[in-house]
């Protein structure tokens, strides 16, 4: 295989599995009475492994040896998956596949017959130049010129240059694409949609419902288009400031997602090794710089909106969000309950922020009661009460808080393997999976009870009855069922996706507020 073909194949890989004796060593083992066998490793191989781990690649060691010194050495290099005393390497490989390893994106370097059957299963079997003939026969690449065990280094370090060969001038586009992926654009879209719906659906819908009730009570059969509305009728934050507010919130959230992945690289190598971006296509300094820039722009925009709207105190919101996201990623994520509560608070701030800007402004507008003129000349004063509007905003805030607690617990259960390896103190690690499931079910139960109460006392119309009952509560029940039965990571992820669906459906209900009786 020529150099270019070799590197083109190498770029598609995200997992590298190595044997030890004959790959990292020169096959010689020194035996001394009363001690473990002594193996000689090359320092450049050590650098290659450490570099690959920092790049976000998954490094796995499978060896028939039993030396604890080998495990300790690889642990110091950042390798978390070291399988020693493995008599049947294929069985161990199959276990890894069952846990999510993709053979089509895996390389295996071995040197002797025990490695043969695994090497036949992976996309990129390779070996040192002095491997057994059976191994050479199936290898797509042989490392030449090995000395003193120096064999793993080229495969580990060539991966970075392979990306350059494969992408050429499109490298910057790949980085941009992966930066967007890091920011979690679907979540950002949900944040933006939530703020728009709170403004147009809740605040605007509240005012439109008032008009509809007025037309019904007037009894003349007039339509909305025939009314002469007071100047400024509608949401009160100027549209350009609202757009800047949404942009500020989205940029700060994107920065938080990026910095979270920056500090979660080691955890993600275990939980989702094929999805690690920071340290691979996106260098760590690029991720950090992007976080700082996005946070800075978000803070400036948020402060500007607070100043121009005459509510400068709300400049504390973006400042708090930036500090909270940094603290969560660096410390509180690993602490019992506190991290979950912090994320839930930040999520709840999204609908609440719209209310904090819009409702006081609306109250000021209503202070000198605006006049609505009917086509027949009759005039009506708009009432100054916004109590019902606060009810809607606070209900959405509470729903966002509790539903995010559920999502965070579901993610903790899905990521327990990597979190435990990193020393995190999440609920499923400290109190166990039963407690985590129990708390999740309790929170979902609380949401369902709250929704039933709202449907019973506030929203008695048929549409709300079926939308909340079938749509939102149905999705919550499905999420609870999947959480209760989940055993594998993928099942916990699916439960979390159903919870996200319930959140989106709840947000969507605000669109229909203006049509409610």
Tab-separated table of C-alpha atoms in Angstrom, residues 106-485:
chain	number	residue	atom	x	y	z
A	106	UNK	CA	-11.081	0.369	13.945
A	107	UNK	CA	-7.422	-0.558	13.456
A	108	UNK	CA	-5.741	-3.498	15.160
A	109	UNK	CA	-1.991	-3.988	15.397
A	110	UNK	CA	-0.878	-7.458	16.372
A	111	UNK	CA	2.049	-9.738	15.662
A	112	UNK	CA	1.058	-13.344	16.293
A	113	UNK	CA	-1.640	-15.990	15.838
A	114	UNK	CA	-3.741	-15.002	18.931
A	115	UNK	CA	-4.409	-11.695	17.169
A	116	UNK	CA	-5.465	-13.274	13.877
A	117	UNK	CA	-9.234	-13.623	14.314
A	118	UNK	CA	-9.674	-10.085	15.633
A	119	UNK	CA	-7.560	-8.639	12.822
A	120	UNK	CA	-9.865	-10.342	10.322
A	121	UNK	CA	-12.797	-8.365	11.761
A	122	UNK	CA	-11.427	-4.810	11.668
A	123	UNK	CA	-11.102	-2.325	8.814
A	124	UNK	CA	-7.382	-1.744	9.218
A	125	UNK	CA	-5.328	-4.763	10.369
A	126	UNK	CA	-1.621	-3.927	10.605
A	127	UNK	CA	1.522	-5.420	12.071
A	128	UNK	CA	5.238	-4.912	12.668
A	129	UNK	CA	7.627	-6.102	9.993
A	130	UNK	CA	8.718	-9.189	11.952
A	131	UNK	CA	5.202	-10.475	12.689
A	132	UNK	CA	4.167	-14.075	12.083
A	133	UNK	CA	3.563	-14.923	8.456
A	134	UNK	CA	-0.148	-15.567	9.046
A	135	UNK	CA	-0.464	-12.044	10.431
A	136	UNK	CA	1.458	-10.458	7.569
A	137	UNK	CA	-0.788	-12.208	5.073
A	138	UNK	CA	-3.937	-10.397	6.287
A	139	UNK	CA	-2.380	-7.046	7.196
A	140	UNK	CA	-3.114	-4.063	4.974
A	141	UNK	CA	-0.056	-2.285	6.324
A	142	UNK	CA	3.288	-3.414	7.747
A	143	UNK	CA	5.536	-1.141	9.741
A	144	UNK	CA	9.090	-1.307	8.433
A	145	UNK	CA	12.361	-0.584	10.185
A	146	UNK	CA	11.309	-1.397	13.735
A	147	UNK	CA	13.981	-1.023	16.336
A	148	UNK	CA	13.709	-1.622	20.073
A	149	UNK	CA	9.932	-2.048	19.793
A	150	UNK	CA	9.340	1.280	18.033
A	151	UNK	CA	6.232	0.258	16.086
A	152	UNK	CA	3.059	1.909	17.395
A	153	UNK	CA	4.343	5.481	17.027
A	154	UNK	CA	3.885	5.825	13.243
A	155	UNK	CA	0.282	4.613	13.240
A	156	UNK	CA	-0.575	6.897	16.184
A	157	UNK	CA	1.045	10.067	14.863
A	158	UNK	CA	0.206	9.532	11.192
A	159	UNK	CA	-3.494	9.943	11.929
A	160	UNK	CA	-3.165	13.728	12.184
A	161	UNK	CA	-1.270	14.070	8.916
A	162	UNK	CA	-3.722	11.627	7.338
A	163	UNK	CA	-6.518	14.099	8.011
A	164	UNK	CA	-4.578	16.705	6.077
A	165	UNK	CA	-4.074	14.323	3.169
A	166	UNK	CA	-7.753	13.428	3.097
A	167	UNK	CA	-9.156	16.909	3.466
A	168	UNK	CA	-6.554	19.045	1.721
A	169	UNK	CA	-7.786	22.609	1.453
A	170	UNK	CA	-11.130	21.673	3.010
A	171	UNK	CA	-9.603	21.305	6.494
A	172	UNK	CA	-10.963	24.671	7.608
A	173	UNK	CA	-14.440	23.708	6.428
A	174	UNK	CA	-14.211	20.503	8.445
A	175	UNK	CA	-13.216	22.493	11.542
A	176	UNK	CA	-16.133	24.883	11.023
A	177	UNK	CA	-18.547	21.990	10.574
A	178	UNK	CA	-17.315	20.284	13.723
A	179	UNK	CA	-17.415	23.544	15.700
A	180	UNK	CA	-21.066	23.853	14.720
A	181	UNK	CA	-21.585	20.242	15.808
A	182	UNK	CA	-19.935	21.033	19.158
A	183	UNK	CA	-22.351	23.907	19.693
A	184	UNK	CA	-25.296	21.449	19.407
A	185	UNK	CA	-27.328	23.365	16.826
A	186	UNK	CA	-30.574	21.472	17.480
A	187	UNK	CA	-30.508	22.549	21.135
A	188	UNK	CA	-29.703	26.120	20.085
A	189	UNK	CA	-32.646	26.075	17.693
A	190	UNK	CA	-34.906	24.913	20.530
A	191	UNK	CA	-33.620	27.770	22.725
A	192	UNK	CA	-34.298	30.348	20.016
A	193	UNK	CA	-37.730	28.860	19.275
A	194	UNK	CA	-38.596	28.908	22.989
A	195	UNK	CA	-37.824	32.619	23.243
A	196	UNK	CA	-39.778	33.430	20.076
A	197	UNK	CA	-42.752	31.399	21.269
A	198	UNK	CA	-42.676	33.030	24.716
A	199	UNK	CA	-42.808	36.463	23.067
A	200	UNK	CA	-45.219	35.842	20.210
A	201	UNK	CA	-47.185	32.909	21.628
A	202	UNK	CA	-47.457	33.750	25.321
A	203	UNK	CA	-47.177	37.555	25.461
A	204	UNK	CA	-48.636	38.232	22.029
A	205	UNK	CA	-51.192	35.454	22.434
A	206	UNK	CA	-52.310	36.851	25.792
A	207	UNK	CA	-53.069	40.215	24.191
A	208	UNK	CA	-54.808	38.596	21.200
A	209	UNK	CA	-57.013	36.539	23.522
A	210	UNK	CA	-58.038	39.779	25.190
A	211	UNK	CA	-59.078	41.203	21.843
A	212	UNK	CA	-61.031	38.051	20.990
A	213	UNK	CA	-62.903	38.215	24.303
A	214	UNK	CA	-63.671	41.894	23.682
A	215	UNK	CA	-65.144	41.124	20.260
A	216	UNK	CA	-67.303	38.365	21.745
A	217	UNK	CA	-68.564	40.551	24.593
A	218	UNK	CA	-69.235	43.482	22.236
A	219	UNK	CA	-71.610	41.297	20.235
A	220	UNK	CA	-71.631	43.362	17.027
A	221	UNK	CA	-69.824	40.743	14.945
A	222	UNK	CA	-66.805	42.932	14.247
A	223	UNK	CA	-63.509	41.304	13.242
A	224	UNK	CA	-60.058	42.033	14.565
A	225	UNK	CA	-58.995	43.712	11.328
A	226	UNK	CA	-61.746	46.318	11.801
A	227	UNK	CA	-60.496	47.467	15.225
A	228	UNK	CA	-58.410	50.585	15.701
A	229	UNK	CA	-55.687	49.417	18.052
A	230	UNK	CA	-53.553	51.708	20.207
A	231	UNK	CA	-50.028	52.460	19.053
A	232	UNK	CA	-47.536	49.904	20.333
A	233	UNK	CA	-50.067	47.098	20.778
A	234	UNK	CA	-48.214	43.792	21.125
A	235	UNK	CA	-44.975	42.616	22.735
A	236	UNK	CA	-43.115	45.644	24.023
A	237	UNK	CA	-39.414	44.884	23.549
A	238	UNK	CA	-38.457	46.371	20.152
A	239	UNK	CA	-37.947	43.643	17.591
A	240	UNK	CA	-34.278	44.501	16.950
A	241	UNK	CA	-33.531	44.289	20.688
A	242	UNK	CA	-35.414	41.017	20.942
A	243	UNK	CA	-33.375	39.546	18.081
A	244	UNK	CA	-30.181	40.642	19.863
A	245	UNK	CA	-31.467	39.091	23.103
A	246	UNK	CA	-32.089	35.766	21.358
A	247	UNK	CA	-28.682	35.954	19.684
A	248	UNK	CA	-27.003	36.684	23.019
A	249	UNK	CA	-28.680	33.686	24.655
A	250	UNK	CA	-27.871	31.355	21.765
A	251	UNK	CA	-24.203	32.422	21.571
A	252	UNK	CA	-23.691	31.949	25.311
A	253	UNK	CA	-25.372	28.523	25.157
A	254	UNK	CA	-23.183	27.549	22.180
A	255	UNK	CA	-20.077	28.657	24.076
A	256	UNK	CA	-21.205	26.597	27.070
A	257	UNK	CA	-21.707	23.488	24.937
A	258	UNK	CA	-18.236	23.865	23.432
A	259	UNK	CA	-16.475	24.344	26.771
A	260	UNK	CA	-18.400	21.405	28.224
A	261	UNK	CA	-17.048	19.122	25.487
A	262	UNK	CA	-13.590	20.652	25.980
A	263	UNK	CA	-13.467	19.481	29.589
A	264	UNK	CA	-15.386	16.241	28.904
A	265	UNK	CA	-12.958	14.830	26.331
A	266	UNK	CA	-11.705	12.031	28.579
A	267	UNK	CA	-15.244	11.070	29.604
A	268	UNK	CA	-16.459	11.112	26.003
A	269	UNK	CA	-13.622	8.829	24.894
A	270	UNK	CA	-15.265	6.154	27.014
A	271	UNK	CA	-18.970	6.968	26.619
A	272	UNK	CA	-18.998	7.892	22.916
A	273	UNK	CA	-15.505	7.436	21.478
A	274	UNK	CA	-16.642	7.785	17.885
A	275	UNK	CA	-18.081	11.262	18.516
A	276	UNK	CA	-15.078	12.988	20.129
A	277	UNK	CA	-14.253	16.208	18.279
A	278	UNK	CA	-12.142	18.379	20.607
A	279	UNK	CA	-8.505	17.410	20.173
A	280	UNK	CA	-9.186	15.737	16.841
A	281	UNK	CA	-10.581	17.879	14.038
A	282	UNK	CA	-10.973	20.856	16.386
A	283	UNK	CA	-7.807	21.609	18.322
A	284	UNK	CA	-8.198	22.361	22.009
A	285	UNK	CA	-6.946	25.935	21.699
A	286	UNK	CA	-9.446	26.556	18.877
A	287	UNK	CA	-12.298	25.255	21.036
A	288	UNK	CA	-11.213	27.429	23.970
A	289	UNK	CA	-10.810	30.523	21.782
A	290	UNK	CA	-14.237	29.965	20.232
A	291	UNK	CA	-15.765	29.669	23.700
A	292	UNK	CA	-14.207	32.938	24.833
A	293	UNK	CA	-15.231	34.809	21.667
A	294	UNK	CA	-18.839	33.557	21.683
A	295	UNK	CA	-19.207	34.236	25.409
A	296	UNK	CA	-17.782	37.722	24.990
A	297	UNK	CA	-20.105	38.602	22.116
A	298	UNK	CA	-23.070	37.150	24.005
A	299	UNK	CA	-22.236	39.216	27.103
A	300	UNK	CA	-21.872	42.441	25.086
A	301	UNK	CA	-25.163	41.867	23.251
A	302	UNK	CA	-27.029	40.955	26.448
A	303	UNK	CA	-25.698	44.024	28.254
A	304	UNK	CA	-26.613	46.248	25.307
A	305	UNK	CA	-30.193	44.944	25.289
A	306	UNK	CA	-30.503	45.473	29.046
A	307	UNK	CA	-29.203	49.042	28.710
A	308	UNK	CA	-31.294	50.038	25.705
A	309	UNK	CA	-34.474	48.585	27.208
A	310	UNK	CA	-33.983	50.545	30.421
A	311	UNK	CA	-33.538	47.370	32.489
A	312	UNK	CA	-29.788	47.341	33.019
A	313	UNK	CA	-30.093	45.023	36.020
A	314	UNK	CA	-30.852	42.162	33.626
A	315	UNK	CA	-27.282	42.393	32.310
A	316	UNK	CA	-26.639	40.084	35.248
A	317	UNK	CA	-28.405	37.267	33.362
A	318	UNK	CA	-25.795	36.738	30.594
A	319	UNK	CA	-22.972	37.319	33.093
A	320	UNK	CA	-24.434	34.690	35.421
A	321	UNK	CA	-25.011	32.260	32.544
A	322	UNK	CA	-21.392	32.501	31.358
A	323	UNK	CA	-20.007	32.005	34.855
A	324	UNK	CA	-22.419	29.169	35.601
A	325	UNK	CA	-21.591	27.310	32.383
A	326	UNK	CA	-17.861	27.590	33.051
A	327	UNK	CA	-18.260	26.486	36.683
A	328	UNK	CA	-20.466	23.591	35.629
A	329	UNK	CA	-17.990	22.338	33.026
A	330	UNK	CA	-14.933	22.647	35.254
A	331	UNK	CA	-16.319	21.584	38.627
A	332	UNK	CA	-20.033	21.284	39.369
A	333	UNK	CA	-20.716	18.720	36.621
A	334	UNK	CA	-18.802	16.213	38.729
A	335	UNK	CA	-20.643	17.029	41.950
A	336	UNK	CA	-23.709	15.312	43.339
A	337	UNK	CA	-26.997	17.009	42.300
A	338	UNK	CA	-25.507	20.548	42.183
A	339	UNK	CA	-24.505	20.272	38.535
A	340	UNK	CA	-27.949	19.031	37.522
A	341	UNK	CA	-29.602	21.863	39.411
A	342	UNK	CA	-27.333	24.444	37.791
A	343	UNK	CA	-28.159	23.274	34.265
A	344	UNK	CA	-31.858	23.181	35.138
A	345	UNK	CA	-31.637	26.773	36.419
A	346	UNK	CA	-29.983	27.935	33.211
A	347	UNK	CA	-32.639	26.211	31.108
A	348	UNK	CA	-35.424	27.762	33.178
A	349	UNK	CA	-33.888	31.198	32.592
A	350	UNK	CA	-34.639	30.942	28.852
A	351	UNK	CA	-38.446	31.456	29.076
A	352	UNK	CA	-38.114	33.534	32.246
A	353	UNK	CA	-35.789	36.036	30.567
A	354	UNK	CA	-38.433	36.849	27.969
A	355	UNK	CA	-40.969	37.440	30.726
A	356	UNK	CA	-38.569	39.620	32.712
A	357	UNK	CA	-38.120	41.919	29.723
A	358	UNK	CA	-41.609	41.863	28.241
A	359	UNK	CA	-43.998	41.895	31.199
A	360	UNK	CA	-42.616	44.960	33.065
A	361	UNK	CA	-42.498	46.815	29.748
A	362	UNK	CA	-46.095	45.791	29.063
A	363	UNK	CA	-47.135	46.988	32.524
A	364	UNK	CA	-45.552	50.384	31.832
A	365	UNK	CA	-47.415	50.566	28.521
A	366	UNK	CA	-50.692	49.715	30.260
A	367	UNK	CA	-50.123	52.225	33.066
A	368	UNK	CA	-51.843	54.904	30.987
A	369	UNK	CA	-54.671	52.660	29.776
A	370	UNK	CA	-54.561	52.351	25.960
A	371	UNK	CA	-57.834	52.749	24.086
A	372	UNK	CA	-59.298	50.281	21.573
A	373	UNK	CA	-61.785	51.846	19.158
A	374	UNK	CA	-64.529	49.763	17.566
A	375	UNK	CA	-65.795	50.370	14.010
A	376	UNK	CA	-68.969	51.960	15.427
A	377	UNK	CA	-66.943	54.475	17.437
A	378	UNK	CA	-67.264	52.777	20.813
A	379	UNK	CA	-64.058	52.801	22.863
A	380	UNK	CA	-62.705	50.417	25.463
A	381	UNK	CA	-59.849	50.870	27.921
A	382	UNK	CA	-57.356	47.990	28.159
A	383	UNK	CA	-57.008	46.605	31.690
A	384	UNK	CA	-53.624	46.770	33.406
A	385	UNK	CA	-53.611	43.259	34.953
A	386	UNK	CA	-50.953	40.862	33.671
A	387	UNK	CA	-51.364	38.217	36.367
A	388	UNK	CA	-52.430	35.506	33.914
A	389	UNK	CA	-49.438	36.324	31.737
A	390	UNK	CA	-47.099	35.758	34.672
A	391	UNK	CA	-48.842	32.428	35.328
A	392	UNK	CA	-47.984	31.218	31.830
A	393	UNK	CA	-44.359	32.402	32.018
A	394	UNK	CA	-43.797	30.882	35.461
A	395	UNK	CA	-45.455	27.605	34.450
A	396	UNK	CA	-43.084	27.343	31.494
A	397	UNK	CA	-40.153	28.262	33.737
A	398	UNK	CA	-41.050	25.550	36.253
A	399	UNK	CA	-41.631	22.990	33.492
A	400	UNK	CA	-38.228	23.809	31.959
A	401	UNK	CA	-36.537	23.424	35.349
A	402	UNK	CA	-38.040	20.060	36.295
A	403	UNK	CA	-37.879	18.551	32.805
A	404	UNK	CA	-34.196	19.486	32.591
A	405	UNK	CA	-33.565	17.735	35.905
A	406	UNK	CA	-35.065	14.643	34.280
A	407	UNK	CA	-32.865	15.038	31.176
A	408	UNK	CA	-29.747	15.483	33.280
A	409	UNK	CA	-30.453	12.340	35.300
A	410	UNK	CA	-31.101	10.406	32.100
A	411	UNK	CA	-27.777	11.611	30.684
A	412	UNK	CA	-26.014	10.711	33.941
A	413	UNK	CA	-27.366	7.168	33.682
A	414	UNK	CA	-26.292	6.935	30.045
A	415	UNK	CA	-22.792	8.253	30.782
A	416	UNK	CA	-22.150	6.432	34.032
A	417	UNK	CA	-19.201	4.462	32.632
A	418	UNK	CA	-17.146	7.437	31.599
A	419	UNK	CA	-18.244	9.569	34.562
A	420	UNK	CA	-17.144	6.876	36.988
A	421	UNK	CA	-13.740	6.553	35.303
A	422	UNK	CA	-13.278	10.328	35.601
A	423	UNK	CA	-14.196	10.348	39.306
A	424	UNK	CA	-17.552	12.132	38.965
A	425	UNK	CA	-20.083	12.021	41.808
A	426	UNK	CA	-23.350	11.843	39.899
A	427	UNK	CA	-26.518	10.318	41.349
A	428	UNK	CA	-26.217	6.885	39.627
A	429	UNK	CA	-22.575	6.612	40.755
A	430	UNK	CA	-23.007	7.747	44.382
A	431	UNK	CA	-26.509	6.460	45.147
A	432	UNK	CA	-26.879	3.809	42.451
A	433	UNK	CA	-28.974	3.317	39.330
A	434	UNK	CA	-32.112	2.451	41.331
A	435	UNK	CA	-32.058	5.809	43.065
A	436	UNK	CA	-31.384	7.595	39.784
A	437	UNK	CA	-34.328	5.826	38.146
A	438	UNK	CA	-36.520	6.522	41.147
A	439	UNK	CA	-35.694	10.239	41.132
A	440	UNK	CA	-36.292	10.423	37.389
A	441	UNK	CA	-39.684	8.765	37.722
A	442	UNK	CA	-40.572	11.067	40.635
A	443	UNK	CA	-39.716	14.181	38.615
A	444	UNK	CA	-41.723	12.927	35.639
A	445	UNK	CA	-44.608	12.164	37.993
A	446	UNK	CA	-44.384	15.719	39.350
A	447	UNK	CA	-44.566	17.094	35.807
A	448	UNK	CA	-47.592	14.962	34.972
A	449	UNK	CA	-49.426	15.993	38.160
A	450	UNK	CA	-48.683	19.634	37.421
A	451	UNK	CA	-49.943	19.343	33.848
A	452	UNK	CA	-53.121	17.591	34.981
A	453	UNK	CA	-53.742	20.351	37.509
A	454	UNK	CA	-53.255	23.029	34.837
A	455	UNK	CA	-55.606	21.187	32.507
A	456	UNK	CA	-58.194	20.860	35.265
A	457	UNK	CA	-58.165	24.392	36.709
A	458	UNK	CA	-56.789	26.706	33.991
A	459	UNK	CA	-57.239	25.115	30.560
A	460	UNK	CA	-60.538	23.254	30.277
A	461	UNK	CA	-61.079	23.546	26.538
A	462	UNK	CA	-61.062	20.366	24.389
A	463	UNK	CA	-57.924	21.307	22.443
A	464	UNK	CA	-55.822	21.764	25.605
A	465	UNK	CA	-57.314	18.577	27.038
A	466	UNK	CA	-56.136	16.445	24.124
A	467	UNK	CA	-52.901	18.302	23.322
A	468	UNK	CA	-51.603	18.136	26.881
A	469	UNK	CA	-53.060	14.704	27.620
A	470	UNK	CA	-52.035	12.853	24.455
A	471	UNK	CA	-49.065	14.922	23.321
A	472	UNK	CA	-47.085	16.160	26.313
A	473	UNK	CA	-48.155	13.656	28.974
A	474	UNK	CA	-47.959	10.806	26.447
A	475	UNK	CA	-44.330	11.659	25.642
A	476	UNK	CA	-43.555	11.926	29.376
A	477	UNK	CA	-45.029	8.484	30.034
A	478	UNK	CA	-43.021	6.976	27.177
A	479	UNK	CA	-39.843	8.558	28.527
A	480	UNK	CA	-40.615	7.171	31.972
A	481	UNK	CA	-41.204	3.700	30.541
A	482	UNK	CA	-37.952	3.692	28.600
A	483	UNK	CA	-36.082	4.981	31.659
A	484	UNK	CA	-37.502	2.204	33.818
A	485	UNK	CA	-36.508	-0.528	31.359
